[in-house]
JSON list of C-alpha atoms in Angstrom, two decimals:
[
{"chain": "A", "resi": 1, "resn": "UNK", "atom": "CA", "xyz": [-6.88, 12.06, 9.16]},
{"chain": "A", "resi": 2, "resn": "UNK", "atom": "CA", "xyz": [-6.54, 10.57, 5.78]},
{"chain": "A", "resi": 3, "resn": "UNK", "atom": "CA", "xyz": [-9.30, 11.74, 4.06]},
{"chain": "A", "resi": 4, "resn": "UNK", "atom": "CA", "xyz": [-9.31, 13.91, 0.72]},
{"chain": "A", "resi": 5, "resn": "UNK", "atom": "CA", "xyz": [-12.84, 15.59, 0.26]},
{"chain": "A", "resi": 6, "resn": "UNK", "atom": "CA", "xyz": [-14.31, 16.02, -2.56]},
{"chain": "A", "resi": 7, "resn": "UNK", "atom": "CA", "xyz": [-17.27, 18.48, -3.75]},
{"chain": "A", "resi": 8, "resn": "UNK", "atom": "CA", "xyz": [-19.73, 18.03, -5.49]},
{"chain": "A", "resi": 9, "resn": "UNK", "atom": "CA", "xyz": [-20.15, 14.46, -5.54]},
{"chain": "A", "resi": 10, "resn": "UNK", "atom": "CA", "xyz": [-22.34, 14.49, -8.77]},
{"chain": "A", "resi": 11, "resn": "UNK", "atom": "CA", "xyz": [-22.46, 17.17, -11.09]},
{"chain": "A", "resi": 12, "resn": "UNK", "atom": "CA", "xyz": [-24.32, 17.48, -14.64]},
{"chain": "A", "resi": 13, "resn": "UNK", "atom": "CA", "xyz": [-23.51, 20.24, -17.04]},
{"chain": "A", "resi": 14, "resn": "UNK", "atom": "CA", "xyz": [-24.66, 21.63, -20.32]},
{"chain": "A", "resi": 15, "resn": "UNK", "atom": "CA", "xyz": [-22.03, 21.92, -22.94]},
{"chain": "A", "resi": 16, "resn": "UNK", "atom": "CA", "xyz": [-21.93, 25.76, -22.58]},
{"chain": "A", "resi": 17, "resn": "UNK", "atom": "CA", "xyz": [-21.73, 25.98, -18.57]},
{"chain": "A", "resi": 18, "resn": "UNK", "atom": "CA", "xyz": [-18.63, 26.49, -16.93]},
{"chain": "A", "resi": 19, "resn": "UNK", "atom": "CA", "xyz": [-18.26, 25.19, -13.13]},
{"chain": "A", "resi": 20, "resn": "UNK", "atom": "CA", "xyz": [-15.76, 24.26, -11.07]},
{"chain": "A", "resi": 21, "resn": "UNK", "atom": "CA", "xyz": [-15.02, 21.02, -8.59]},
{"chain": "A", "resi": 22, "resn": "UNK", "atom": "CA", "xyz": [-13.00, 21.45, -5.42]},
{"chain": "A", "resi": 23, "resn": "UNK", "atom": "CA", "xyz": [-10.68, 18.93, -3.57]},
{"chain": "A", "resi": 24, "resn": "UNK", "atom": "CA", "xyz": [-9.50, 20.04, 0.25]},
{"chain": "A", "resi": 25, "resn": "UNK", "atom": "CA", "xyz": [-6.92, 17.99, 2.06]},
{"chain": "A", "resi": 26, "resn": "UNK", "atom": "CA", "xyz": [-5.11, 18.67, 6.10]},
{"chain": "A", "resi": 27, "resn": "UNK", "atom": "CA", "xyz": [-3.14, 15.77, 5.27]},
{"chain": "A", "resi": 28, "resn": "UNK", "atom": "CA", "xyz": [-0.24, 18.28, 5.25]},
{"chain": "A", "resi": 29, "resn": "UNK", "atom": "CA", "xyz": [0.62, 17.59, 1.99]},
{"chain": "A", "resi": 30, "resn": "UNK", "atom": "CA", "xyz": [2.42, 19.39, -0.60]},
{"chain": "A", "resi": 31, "resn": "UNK", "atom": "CA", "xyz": [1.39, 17.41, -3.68]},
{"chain": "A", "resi": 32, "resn": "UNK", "atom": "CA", "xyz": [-2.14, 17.39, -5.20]},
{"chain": "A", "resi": 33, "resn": "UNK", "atom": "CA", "xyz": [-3.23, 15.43, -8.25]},
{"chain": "A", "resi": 34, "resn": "UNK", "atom": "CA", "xyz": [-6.20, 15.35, -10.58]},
{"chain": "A", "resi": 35, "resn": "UNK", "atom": "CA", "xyz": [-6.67, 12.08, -12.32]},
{"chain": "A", "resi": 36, "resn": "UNK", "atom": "CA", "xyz": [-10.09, 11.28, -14.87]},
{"chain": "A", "resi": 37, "resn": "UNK", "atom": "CA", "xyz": [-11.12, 7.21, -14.66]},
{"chain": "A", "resi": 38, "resn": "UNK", "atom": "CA", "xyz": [-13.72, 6.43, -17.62]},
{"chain": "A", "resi": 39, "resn": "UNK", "atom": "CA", "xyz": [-16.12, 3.19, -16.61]},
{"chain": "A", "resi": 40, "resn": "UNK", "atom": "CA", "xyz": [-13.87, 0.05, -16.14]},
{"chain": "A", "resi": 41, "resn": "UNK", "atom": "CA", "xyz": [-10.71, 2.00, -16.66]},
{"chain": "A", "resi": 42, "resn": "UNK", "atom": "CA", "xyz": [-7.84, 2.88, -14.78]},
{"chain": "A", "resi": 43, "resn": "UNK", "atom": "CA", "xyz": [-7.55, 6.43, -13.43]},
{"chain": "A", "resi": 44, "resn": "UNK", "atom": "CA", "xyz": [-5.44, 8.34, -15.85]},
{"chain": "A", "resi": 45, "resn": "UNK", "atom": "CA", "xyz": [-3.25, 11.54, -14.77]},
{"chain": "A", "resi": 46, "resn": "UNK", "atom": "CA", "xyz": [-4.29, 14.71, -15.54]},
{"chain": "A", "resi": 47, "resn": "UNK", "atom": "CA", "xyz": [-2.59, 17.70, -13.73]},
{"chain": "A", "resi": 48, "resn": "UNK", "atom": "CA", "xyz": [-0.44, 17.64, -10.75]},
{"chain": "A", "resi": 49, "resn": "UNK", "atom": "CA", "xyz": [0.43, 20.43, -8.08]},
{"chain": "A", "resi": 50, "resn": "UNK", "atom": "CA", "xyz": [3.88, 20.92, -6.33]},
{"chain": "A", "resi": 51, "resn": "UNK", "atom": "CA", "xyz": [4.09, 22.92, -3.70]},
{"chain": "A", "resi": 52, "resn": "UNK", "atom": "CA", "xyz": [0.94, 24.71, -5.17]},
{"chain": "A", "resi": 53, "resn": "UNK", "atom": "CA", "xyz": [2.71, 24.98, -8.53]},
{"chain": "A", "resi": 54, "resn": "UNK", "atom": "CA", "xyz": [1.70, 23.01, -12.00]},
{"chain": "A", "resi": 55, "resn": "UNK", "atom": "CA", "xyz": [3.99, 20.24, -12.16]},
{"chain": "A", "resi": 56, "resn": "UNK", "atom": "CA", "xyz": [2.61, 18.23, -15.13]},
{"chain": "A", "resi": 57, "resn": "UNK", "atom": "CA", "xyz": [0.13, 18.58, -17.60]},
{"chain": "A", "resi": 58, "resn": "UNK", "atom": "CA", "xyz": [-0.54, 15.49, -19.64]},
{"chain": "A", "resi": 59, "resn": "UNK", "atom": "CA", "xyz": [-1.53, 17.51, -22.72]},
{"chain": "A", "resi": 60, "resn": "UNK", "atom": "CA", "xyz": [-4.66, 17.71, -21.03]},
{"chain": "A", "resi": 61, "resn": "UNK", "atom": "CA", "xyz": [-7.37, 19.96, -23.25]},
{"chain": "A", "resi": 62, "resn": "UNK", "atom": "CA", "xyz": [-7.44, 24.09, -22.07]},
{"chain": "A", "resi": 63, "resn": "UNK", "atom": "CA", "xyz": [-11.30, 23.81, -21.39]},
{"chain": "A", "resi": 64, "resn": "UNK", "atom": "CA", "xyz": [-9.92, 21.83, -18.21]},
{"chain": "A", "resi": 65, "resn": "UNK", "atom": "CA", "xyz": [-8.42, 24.36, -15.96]},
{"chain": "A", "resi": 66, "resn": "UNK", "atom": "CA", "xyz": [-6.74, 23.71, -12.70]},
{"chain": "A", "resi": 67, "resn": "UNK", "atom": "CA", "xyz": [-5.80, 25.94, -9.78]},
{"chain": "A", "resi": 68, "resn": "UNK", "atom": "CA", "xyz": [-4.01, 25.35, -6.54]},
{"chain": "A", "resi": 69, "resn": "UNK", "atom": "CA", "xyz": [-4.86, 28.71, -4.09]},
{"chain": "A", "resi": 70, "resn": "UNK", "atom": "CA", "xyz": [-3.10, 27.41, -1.26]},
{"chain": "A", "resi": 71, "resn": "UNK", "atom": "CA", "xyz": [-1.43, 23.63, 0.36]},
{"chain": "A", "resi": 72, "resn": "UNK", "atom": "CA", "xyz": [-4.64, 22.36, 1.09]},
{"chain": "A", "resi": 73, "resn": "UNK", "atom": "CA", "xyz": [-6.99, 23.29, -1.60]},
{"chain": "A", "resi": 74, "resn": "UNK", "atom": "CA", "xyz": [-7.19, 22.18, -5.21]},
{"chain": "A", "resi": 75, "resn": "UNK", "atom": "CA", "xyz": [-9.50, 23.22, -7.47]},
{"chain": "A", "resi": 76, "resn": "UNK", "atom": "CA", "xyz": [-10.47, 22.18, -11.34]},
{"chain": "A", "resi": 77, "resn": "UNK", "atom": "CA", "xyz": [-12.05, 24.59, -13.48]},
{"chain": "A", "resi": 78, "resn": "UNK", "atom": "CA", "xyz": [-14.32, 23.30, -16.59]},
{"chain": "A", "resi": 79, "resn": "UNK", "atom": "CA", "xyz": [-15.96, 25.50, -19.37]},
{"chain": "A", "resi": 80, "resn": "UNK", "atom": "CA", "xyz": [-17.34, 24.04, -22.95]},
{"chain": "A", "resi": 81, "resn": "UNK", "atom": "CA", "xyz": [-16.83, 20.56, -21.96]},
{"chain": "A", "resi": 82, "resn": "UNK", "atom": "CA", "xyz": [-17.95, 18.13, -24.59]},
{"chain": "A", "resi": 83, "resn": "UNK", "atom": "CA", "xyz": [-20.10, 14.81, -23.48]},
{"chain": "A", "resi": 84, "resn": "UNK", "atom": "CA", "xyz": [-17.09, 12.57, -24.14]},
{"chain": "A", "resi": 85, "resn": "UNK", "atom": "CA", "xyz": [-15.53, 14.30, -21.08]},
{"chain": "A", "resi": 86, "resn": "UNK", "atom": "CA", "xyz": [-18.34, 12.72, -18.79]},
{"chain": "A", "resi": 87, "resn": "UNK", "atom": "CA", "xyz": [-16.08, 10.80, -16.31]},
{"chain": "A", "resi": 88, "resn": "UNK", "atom": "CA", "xyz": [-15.26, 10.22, -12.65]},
{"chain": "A", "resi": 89, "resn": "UNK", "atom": "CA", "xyz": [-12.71, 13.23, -12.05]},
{"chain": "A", "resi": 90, "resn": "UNK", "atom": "CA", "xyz": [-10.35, 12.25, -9.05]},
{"chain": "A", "resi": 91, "resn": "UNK", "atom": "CA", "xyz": [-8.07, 14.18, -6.45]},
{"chain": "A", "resi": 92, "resn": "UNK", "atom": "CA", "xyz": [-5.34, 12.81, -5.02]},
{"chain": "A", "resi": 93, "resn": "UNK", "atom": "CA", "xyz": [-2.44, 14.34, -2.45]},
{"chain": "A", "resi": 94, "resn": "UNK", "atom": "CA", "xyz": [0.72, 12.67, -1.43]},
{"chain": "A", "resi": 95, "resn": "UNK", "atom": "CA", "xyz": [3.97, 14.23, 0.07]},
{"chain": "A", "resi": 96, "resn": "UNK", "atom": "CA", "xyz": [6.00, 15.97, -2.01]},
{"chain": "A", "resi": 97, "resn": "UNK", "atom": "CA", "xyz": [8.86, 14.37, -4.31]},
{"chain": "A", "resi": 98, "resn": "UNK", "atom": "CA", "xyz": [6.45, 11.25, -5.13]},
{"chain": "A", "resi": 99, "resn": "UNK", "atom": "CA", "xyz": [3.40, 9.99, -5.11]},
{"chain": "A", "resi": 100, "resn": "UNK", "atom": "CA", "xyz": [3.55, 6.78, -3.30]},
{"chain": "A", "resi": 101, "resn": "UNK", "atom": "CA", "xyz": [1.42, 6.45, -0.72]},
{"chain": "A", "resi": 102, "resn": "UNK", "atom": "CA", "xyz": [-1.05, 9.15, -2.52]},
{"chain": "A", "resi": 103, "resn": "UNK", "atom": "CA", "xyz": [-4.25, 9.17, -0.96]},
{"chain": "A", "resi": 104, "resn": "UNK", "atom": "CA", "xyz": [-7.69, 9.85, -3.47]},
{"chain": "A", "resi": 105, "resn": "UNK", "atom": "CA", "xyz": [-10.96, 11.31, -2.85]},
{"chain": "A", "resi": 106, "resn": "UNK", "atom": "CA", "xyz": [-14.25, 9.85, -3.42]},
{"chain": "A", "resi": 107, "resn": "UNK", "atom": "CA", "xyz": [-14.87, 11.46, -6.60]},
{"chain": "A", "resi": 108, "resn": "UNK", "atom": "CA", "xyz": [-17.07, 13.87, -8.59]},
{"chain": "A", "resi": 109, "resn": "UNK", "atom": "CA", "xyz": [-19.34, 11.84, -11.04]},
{"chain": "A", "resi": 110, "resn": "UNK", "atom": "CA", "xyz": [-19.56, 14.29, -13.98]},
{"chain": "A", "resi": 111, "resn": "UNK", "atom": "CA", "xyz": [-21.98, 14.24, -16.58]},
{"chain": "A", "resi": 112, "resn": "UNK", "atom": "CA", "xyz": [-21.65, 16.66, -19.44]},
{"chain": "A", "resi": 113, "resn": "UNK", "atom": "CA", "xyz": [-25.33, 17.06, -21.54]},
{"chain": "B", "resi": 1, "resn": "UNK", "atom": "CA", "xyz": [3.99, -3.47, -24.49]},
{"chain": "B", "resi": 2, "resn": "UNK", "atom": "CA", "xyz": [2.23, -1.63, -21.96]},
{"chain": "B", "resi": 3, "resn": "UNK", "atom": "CA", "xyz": [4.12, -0.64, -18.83]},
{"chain": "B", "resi": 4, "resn": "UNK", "atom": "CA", "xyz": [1.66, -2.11, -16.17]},
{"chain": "B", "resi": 5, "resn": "UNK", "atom": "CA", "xyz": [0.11, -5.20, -17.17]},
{"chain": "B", "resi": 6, "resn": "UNK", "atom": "CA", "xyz": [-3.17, -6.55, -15.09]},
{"chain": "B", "resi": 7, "resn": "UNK", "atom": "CA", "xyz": [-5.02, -9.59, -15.86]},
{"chain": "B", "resi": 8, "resn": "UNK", "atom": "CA", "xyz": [-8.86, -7.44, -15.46]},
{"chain": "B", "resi": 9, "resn": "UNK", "atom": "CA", "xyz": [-10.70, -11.17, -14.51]},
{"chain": "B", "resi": 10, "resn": "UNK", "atom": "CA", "xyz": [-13.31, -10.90, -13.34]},
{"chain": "B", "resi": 11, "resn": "UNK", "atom": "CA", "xyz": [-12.08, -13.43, -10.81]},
{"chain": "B", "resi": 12, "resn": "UNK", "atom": "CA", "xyz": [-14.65, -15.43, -8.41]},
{"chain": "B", "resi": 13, "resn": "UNK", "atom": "CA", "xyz": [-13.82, -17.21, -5.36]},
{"chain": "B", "resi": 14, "resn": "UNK", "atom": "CA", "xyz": [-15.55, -18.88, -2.59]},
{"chain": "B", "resi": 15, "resn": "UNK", "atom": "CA", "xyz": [-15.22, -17.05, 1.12]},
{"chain": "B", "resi": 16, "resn": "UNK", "atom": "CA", "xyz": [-12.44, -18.02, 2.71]},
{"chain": "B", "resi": 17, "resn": "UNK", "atom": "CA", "xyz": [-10.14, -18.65, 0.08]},
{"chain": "B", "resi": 18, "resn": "UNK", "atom": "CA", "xyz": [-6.90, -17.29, -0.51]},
{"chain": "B", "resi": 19, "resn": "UNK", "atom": "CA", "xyz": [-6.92, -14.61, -3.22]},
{"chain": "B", "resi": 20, "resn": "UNK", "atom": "CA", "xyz": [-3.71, -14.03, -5.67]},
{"chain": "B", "resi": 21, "resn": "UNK", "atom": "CA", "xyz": [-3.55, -11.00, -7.80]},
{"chain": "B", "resi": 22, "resn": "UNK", "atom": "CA", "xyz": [-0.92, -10.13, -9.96]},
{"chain": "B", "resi": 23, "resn": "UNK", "atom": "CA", "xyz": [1.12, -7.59, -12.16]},
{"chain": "B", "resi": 24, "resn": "UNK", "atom": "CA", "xyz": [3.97, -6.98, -14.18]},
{"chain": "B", "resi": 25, "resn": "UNK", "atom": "CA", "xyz": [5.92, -4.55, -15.41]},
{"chain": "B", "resi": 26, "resn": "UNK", "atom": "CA", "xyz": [8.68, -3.19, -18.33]},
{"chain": "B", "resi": 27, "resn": "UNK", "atom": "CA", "xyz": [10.32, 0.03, -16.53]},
{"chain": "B", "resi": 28, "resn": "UNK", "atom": "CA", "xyz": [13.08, -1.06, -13.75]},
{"chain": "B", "resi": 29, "resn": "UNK", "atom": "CA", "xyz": [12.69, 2.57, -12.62]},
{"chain": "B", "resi": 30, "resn": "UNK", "atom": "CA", "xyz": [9.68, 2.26, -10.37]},
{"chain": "B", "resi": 31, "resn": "UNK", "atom": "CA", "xyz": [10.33, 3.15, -7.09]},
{"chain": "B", "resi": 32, "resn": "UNK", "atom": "CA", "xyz": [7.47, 2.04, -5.32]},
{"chain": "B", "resi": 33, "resn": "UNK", "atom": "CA", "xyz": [4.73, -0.38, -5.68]},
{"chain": "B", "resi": 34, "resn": "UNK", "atom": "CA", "xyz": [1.25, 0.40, -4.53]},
{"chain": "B", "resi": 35, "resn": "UNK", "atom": "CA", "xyz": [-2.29, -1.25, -4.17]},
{"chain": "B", "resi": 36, "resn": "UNK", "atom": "CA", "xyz": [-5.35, 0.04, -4.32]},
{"chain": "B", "resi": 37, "resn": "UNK", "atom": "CA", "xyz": [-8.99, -1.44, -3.86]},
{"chain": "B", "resi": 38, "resn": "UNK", "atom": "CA", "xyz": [-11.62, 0.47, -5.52]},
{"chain": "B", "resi": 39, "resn": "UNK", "atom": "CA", "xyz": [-15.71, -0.41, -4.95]},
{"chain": "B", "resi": 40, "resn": "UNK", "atom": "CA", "xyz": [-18.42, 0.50, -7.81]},
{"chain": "B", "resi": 41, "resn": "UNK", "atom": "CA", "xyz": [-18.05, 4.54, -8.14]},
{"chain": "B", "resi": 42, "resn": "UNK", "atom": "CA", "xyz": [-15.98, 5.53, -5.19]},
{"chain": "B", "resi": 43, "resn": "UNK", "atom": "CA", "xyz": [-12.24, 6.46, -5.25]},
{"chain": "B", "resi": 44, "resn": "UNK", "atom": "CA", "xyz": [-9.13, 4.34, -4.60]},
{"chain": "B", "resi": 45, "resn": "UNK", "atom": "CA", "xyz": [-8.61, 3.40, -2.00]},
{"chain": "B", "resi": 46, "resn": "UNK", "atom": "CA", "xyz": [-4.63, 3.04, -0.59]},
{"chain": "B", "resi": 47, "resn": "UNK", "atom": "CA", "xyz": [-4.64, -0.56, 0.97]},
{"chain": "B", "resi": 48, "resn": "UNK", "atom": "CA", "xyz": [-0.62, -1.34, 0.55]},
{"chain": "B", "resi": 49, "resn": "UNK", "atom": "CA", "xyz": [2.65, 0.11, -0.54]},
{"chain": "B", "resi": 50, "resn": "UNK", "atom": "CA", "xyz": [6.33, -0.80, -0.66]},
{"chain": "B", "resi": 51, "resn": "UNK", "atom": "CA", "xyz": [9.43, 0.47, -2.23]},
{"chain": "B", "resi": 52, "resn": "UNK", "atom": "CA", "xyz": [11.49, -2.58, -2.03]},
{"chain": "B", "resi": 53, "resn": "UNK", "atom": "CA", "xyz": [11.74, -6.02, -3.29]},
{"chain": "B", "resi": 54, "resn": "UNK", "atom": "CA", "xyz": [10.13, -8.56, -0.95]},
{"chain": "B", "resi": 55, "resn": "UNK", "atom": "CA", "xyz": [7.33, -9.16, 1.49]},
{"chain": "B", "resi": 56, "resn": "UNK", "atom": "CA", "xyz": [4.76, -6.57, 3.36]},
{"chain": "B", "resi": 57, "resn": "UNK", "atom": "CA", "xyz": [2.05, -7.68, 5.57]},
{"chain": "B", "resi": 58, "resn": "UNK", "atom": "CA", "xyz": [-0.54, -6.44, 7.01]},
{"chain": "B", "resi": 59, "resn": "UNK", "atom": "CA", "xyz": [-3.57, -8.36, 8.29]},
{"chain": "B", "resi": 60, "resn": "UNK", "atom": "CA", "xyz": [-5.13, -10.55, 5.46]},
{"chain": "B", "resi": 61, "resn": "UNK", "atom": "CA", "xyz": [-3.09, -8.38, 2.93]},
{"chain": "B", "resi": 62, "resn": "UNK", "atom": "CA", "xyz": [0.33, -9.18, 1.86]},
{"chain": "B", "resi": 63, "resn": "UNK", "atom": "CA", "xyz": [2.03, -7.52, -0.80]},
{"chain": "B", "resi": 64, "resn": "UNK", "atom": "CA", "xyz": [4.93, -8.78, -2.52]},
{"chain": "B", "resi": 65, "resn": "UNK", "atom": "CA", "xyz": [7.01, -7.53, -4.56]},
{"chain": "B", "resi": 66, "resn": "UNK", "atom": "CA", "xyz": [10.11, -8.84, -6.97]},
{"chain": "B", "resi": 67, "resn": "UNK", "atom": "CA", "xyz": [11.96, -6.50, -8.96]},
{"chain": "B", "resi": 68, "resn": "UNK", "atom": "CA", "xyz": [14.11, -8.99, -10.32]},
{"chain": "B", "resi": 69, "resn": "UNK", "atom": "CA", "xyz": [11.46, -10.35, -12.34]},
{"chain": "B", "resi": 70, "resn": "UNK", "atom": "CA", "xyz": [9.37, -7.13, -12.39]},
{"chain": "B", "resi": 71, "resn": "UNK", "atom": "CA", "xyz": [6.18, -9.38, -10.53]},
{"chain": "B", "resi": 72, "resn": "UNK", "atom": "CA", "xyz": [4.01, -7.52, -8.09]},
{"chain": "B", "resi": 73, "resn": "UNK", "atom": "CA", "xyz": [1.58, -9.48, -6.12]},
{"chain": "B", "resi": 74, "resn": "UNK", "atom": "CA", "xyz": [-1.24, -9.25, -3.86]},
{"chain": "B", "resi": 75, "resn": "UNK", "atom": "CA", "xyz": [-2.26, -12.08, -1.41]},
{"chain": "B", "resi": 76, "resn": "UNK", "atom": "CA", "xyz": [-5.37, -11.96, 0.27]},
{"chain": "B", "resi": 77, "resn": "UNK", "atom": "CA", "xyz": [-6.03, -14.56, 3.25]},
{"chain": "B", "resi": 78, "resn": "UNK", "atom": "CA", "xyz": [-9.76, -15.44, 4.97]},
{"chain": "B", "resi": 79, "resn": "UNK", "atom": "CA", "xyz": [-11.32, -13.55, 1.67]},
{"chain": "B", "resi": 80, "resn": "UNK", "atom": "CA", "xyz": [-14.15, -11.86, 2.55]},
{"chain": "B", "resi": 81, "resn": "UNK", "atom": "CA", "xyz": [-17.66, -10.83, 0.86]},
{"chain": "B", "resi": 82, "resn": "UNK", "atom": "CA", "xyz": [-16.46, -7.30, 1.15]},
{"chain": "B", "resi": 83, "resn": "UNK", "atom": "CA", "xyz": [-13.38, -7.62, -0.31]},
{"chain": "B", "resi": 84, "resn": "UNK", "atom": "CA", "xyz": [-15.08, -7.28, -3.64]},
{"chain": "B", "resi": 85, "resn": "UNK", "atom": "CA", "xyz": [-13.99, -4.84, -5.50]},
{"chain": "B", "resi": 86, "resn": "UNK", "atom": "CA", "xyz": [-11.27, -3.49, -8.13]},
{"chain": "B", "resi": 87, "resn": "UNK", "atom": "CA", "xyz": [-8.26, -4.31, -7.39]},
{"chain": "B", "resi": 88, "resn": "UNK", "atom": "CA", "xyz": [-5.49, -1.81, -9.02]},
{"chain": "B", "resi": 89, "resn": "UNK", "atom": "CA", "xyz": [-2.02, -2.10, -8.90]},
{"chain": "B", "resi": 90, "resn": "UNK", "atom": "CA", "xyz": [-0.02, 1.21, -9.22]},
{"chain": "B", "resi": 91, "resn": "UNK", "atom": "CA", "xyz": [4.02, 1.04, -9.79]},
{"chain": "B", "resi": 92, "resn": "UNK", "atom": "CA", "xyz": [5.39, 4.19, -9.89]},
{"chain": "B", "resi": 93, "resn": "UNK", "atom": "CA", "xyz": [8.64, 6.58, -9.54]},
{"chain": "B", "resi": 94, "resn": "UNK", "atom": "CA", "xyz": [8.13, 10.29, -9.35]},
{"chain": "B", "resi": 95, "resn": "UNK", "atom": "CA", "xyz": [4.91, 11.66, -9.49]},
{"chain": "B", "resi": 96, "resn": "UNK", "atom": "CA", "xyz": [3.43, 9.38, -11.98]},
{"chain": "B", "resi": 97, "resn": "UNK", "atom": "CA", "xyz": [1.51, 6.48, -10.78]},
{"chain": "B", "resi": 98, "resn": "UNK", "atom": "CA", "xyz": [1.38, 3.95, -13.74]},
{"chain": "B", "resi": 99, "resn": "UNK", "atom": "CA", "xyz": [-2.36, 2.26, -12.63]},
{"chain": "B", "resi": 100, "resn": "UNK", "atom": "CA", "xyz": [-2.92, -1.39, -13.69]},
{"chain": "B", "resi": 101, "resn": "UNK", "atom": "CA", "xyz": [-6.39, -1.79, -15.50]},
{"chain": "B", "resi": 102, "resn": "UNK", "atom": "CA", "xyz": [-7.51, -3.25, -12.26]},
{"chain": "B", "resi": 103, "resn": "UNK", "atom": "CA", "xyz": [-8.58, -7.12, -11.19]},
{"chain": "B", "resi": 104, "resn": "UNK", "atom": "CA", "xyz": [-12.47, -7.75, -10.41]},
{"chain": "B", "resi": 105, "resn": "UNK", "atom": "CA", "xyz": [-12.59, -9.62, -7.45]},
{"chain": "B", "resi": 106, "resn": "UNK", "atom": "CA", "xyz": [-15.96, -11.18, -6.41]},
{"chain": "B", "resi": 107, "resn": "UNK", "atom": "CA", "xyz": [-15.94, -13.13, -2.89]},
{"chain": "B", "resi": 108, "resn": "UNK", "atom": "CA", "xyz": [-19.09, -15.23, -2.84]},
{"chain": "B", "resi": 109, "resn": "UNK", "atom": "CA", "xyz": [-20.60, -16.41, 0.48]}
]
């Protein structure tokens, strides 16, 4: 099984909501990723997880909040997001130590109103 | 200079034809070279990875990869309607992935 599952698929949310997506994984691994790709862009690194501990924050904005409750759930909390952050919001897992061979969900299509 | 570089195409080719894509890239850190095909508004998908200099097959796909000259390719053989999509090329060392801006591919019957 090499499948990371994402939920919701599609979200829209007013500027004042907060909600959360969720990424699961039974891939066994110990590193979990969330990446944001804008239309025709490259997916660009947001937080990652190590051994369900933050890793690396890109300077990533505090109204994105991640949390990693156990090794095969990831979760990314959002509250007072502005429209620019309207985006395809990616999880990833990979072993630990690297992330070659990281494997990505399908997505949440986000849409901020 | 930007650390991945991707020509974005769009590139068009007739079905059958061999496909080349291409990448290069400044940091001789990278430990490992991945591809990825993406289709309109799904995620990555892995298709190859390597962490050495030289050749990887694996059915139509080959990857390729020189460090010498910091030139990462991606052959595709008997190209297929379905193999349209983005193609992203993702060097990397540690946790960071350094993503391409991705190669349109569009395999006309």
């Amino acid at each position: 099984d090499t499948e990371v599952t994402q939920t919701p698929k599609h979200l829209v949310m007013g500027m004042t909501n907060k909600k959360s997506l969720k990424c699961e994984q039974h891939m066994g691994h110990r590193a979990m990723y969330w990446y944001k790709q804008k239309a025709k862009k490259p997916p660009e690194l947001m937080f990652v997880y190590s051994y369900e501990k933050l890793s690396i924050n890109e300077s990533v904005p505090s109204r994105f909040s991640p949390e990693c409750p156990n090794s095969s759930l990831l979760n990314l909390h959002l509250h007072a997001l502005q429209p620019e952050d309207s985006a395809l919001y990616l999880c990833a897992s990979s072993h630990a130590g690297a992330a070659g061979e990281a494997f990505f969900g399908q997505g949440t299509r986000l849409t901020v109103v | 200079q930007k650390e991945v570089e991707q020509d974005p195409g769009p590139l068009s080719v007739p079905e059958g034809a061999i496909v080349s894509l291409n990448c290069t890239y400044s940091n001789s850190a990278f430990q490992y070279f991945m591809w990825y095909r993406q289709y309109s508004r799904k995620g990555p998908e892995l298709l190859m990875y390597t962490y050495s200099s030289g050749n990887k097959e694996d059915g139509r796909f080959t990857a390729q990869v020189d460090k010498s000259s910091k030139y990462i390719s991606l052959f595709i053989r008997d190209s297929q309607p379905s193999d349209s999509a983005t193609y992203l090329c993702a060097p990397g060392s540690g946790y960071a992935l350094n993503f391409g801006k991705g190669t349109s591919l569009l395999v006309t019957p």
